[in-house]
Coordinates of C-alpha atoms in Angstrom, one line a residue:
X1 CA -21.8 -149.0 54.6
X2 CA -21.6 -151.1 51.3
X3 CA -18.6 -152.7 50.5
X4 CA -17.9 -155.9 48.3
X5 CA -18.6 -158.8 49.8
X6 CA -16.6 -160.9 47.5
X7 CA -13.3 -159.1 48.1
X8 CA -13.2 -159.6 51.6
X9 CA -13.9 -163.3 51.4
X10 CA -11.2 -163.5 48.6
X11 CA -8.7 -161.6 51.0
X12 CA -9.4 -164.0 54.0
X13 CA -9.3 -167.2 51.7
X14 CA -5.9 -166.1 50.0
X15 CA -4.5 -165.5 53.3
X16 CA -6.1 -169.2 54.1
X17 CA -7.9 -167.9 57.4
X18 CA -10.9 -168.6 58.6
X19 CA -13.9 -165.8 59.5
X20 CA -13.4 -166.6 62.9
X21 CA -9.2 -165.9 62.6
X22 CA -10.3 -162.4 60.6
X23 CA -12.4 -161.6 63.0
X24 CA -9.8 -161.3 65.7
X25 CA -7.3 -159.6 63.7
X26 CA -9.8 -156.8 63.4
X27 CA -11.1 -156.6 66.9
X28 CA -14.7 -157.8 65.5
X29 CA -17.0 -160.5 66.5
X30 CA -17.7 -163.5 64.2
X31 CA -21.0 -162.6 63.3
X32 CA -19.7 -159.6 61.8
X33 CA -17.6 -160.6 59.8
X34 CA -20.5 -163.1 58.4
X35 CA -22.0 -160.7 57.7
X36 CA -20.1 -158.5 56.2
X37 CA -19.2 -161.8 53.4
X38 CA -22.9 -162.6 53.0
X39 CA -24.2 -159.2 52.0
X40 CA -21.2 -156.8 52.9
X41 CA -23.0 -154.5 54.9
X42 CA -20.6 -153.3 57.6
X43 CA -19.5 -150.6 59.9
X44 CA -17.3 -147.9 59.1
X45 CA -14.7 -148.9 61.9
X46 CA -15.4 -152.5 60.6
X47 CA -14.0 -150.8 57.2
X48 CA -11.0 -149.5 58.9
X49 CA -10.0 -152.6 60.5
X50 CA -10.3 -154.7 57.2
X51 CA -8.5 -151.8 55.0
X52 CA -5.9 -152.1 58.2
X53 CA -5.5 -156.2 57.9
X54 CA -6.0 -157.1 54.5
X55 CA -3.9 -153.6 53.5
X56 CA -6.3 -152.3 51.0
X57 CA -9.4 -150.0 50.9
X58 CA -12.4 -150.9 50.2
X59 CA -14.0 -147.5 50.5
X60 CA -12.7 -147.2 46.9
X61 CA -14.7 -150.3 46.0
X62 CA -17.8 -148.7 47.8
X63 CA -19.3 -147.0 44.8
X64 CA -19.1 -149.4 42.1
X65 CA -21.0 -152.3 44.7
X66 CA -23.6 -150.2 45.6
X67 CA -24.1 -150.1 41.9
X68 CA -24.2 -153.5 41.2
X69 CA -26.0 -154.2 44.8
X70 CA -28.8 -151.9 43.7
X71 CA -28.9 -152.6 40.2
X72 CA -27.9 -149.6 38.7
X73 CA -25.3 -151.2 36.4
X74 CA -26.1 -151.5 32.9
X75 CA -28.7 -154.0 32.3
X76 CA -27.5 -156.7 29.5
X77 CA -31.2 -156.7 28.4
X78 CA -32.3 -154.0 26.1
X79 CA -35.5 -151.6 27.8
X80 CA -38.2 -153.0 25.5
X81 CA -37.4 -156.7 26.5
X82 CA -37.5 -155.6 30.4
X83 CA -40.7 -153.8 29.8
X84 CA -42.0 -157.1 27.5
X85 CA -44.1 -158.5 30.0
X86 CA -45.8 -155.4 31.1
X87 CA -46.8 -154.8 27.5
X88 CA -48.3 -158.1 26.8
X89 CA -50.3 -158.1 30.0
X90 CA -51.6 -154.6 29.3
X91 CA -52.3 -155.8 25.5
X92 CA -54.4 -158.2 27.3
X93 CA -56.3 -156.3 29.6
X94 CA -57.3 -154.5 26.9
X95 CA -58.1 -156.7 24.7
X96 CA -59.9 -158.7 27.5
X97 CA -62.1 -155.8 28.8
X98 CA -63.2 -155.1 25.1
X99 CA -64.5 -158.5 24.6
X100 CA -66.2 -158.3 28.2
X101 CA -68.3 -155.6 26.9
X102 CA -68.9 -156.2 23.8
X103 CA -70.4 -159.9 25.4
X104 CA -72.8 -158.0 27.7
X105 CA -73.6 -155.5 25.2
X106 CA -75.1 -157.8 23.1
X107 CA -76.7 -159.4 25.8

């Protein structure tokens, strides 16, 4: 499961404990809860346990990062800039491939 990586690290700072001190409180290993601040991909009784410490839920959080982990939120960027690139490089294969032929045509 998703949830946001940023919240949990928040939580455990404002509580000024380390990942190692979380970790206990919710029955998990270390490495988990790593993890689950790097790129917040946890367990759903990993979920439970941080909803039960921290007091909060972060299934209703779920959503809206898998949204913005996938990027699915609103780009800032308009479409035809993001598609810029691709436009100018198929511009030039065309453009490229005409002149090709035309050069051995008239050879």
């Amino acid at each position: 499961m998703l949830v946001d990586n940023n919240l949990i690290s928040e939580e455990r700072k404002r509580r000024n404990w380390t990942q190692q001190h979380l970790a206990d409180a919710c029955g998990v290993s270390l490495r988990t809860i790593q993890r689950a601040e790097r790129d917040g991909q946890v367990s759903n009784e990993t979920v439970q346990a941080l909803n039960a410490v921290f007091d909060i839920n972060l299934m209703q959080v779920d959503a809206e990062v898998v949204l913005k982990q996938t990027g699915n939120i609103k780009n800032d960027k308009p479409v035809w800039l993001q598609a810029l690139p691709l436009m100018i490089a198929l511009v030039t294969g065309i453009f490229l491939g005409a002149f090709l032929a035309v050069v051995v045509l008239a050879h």
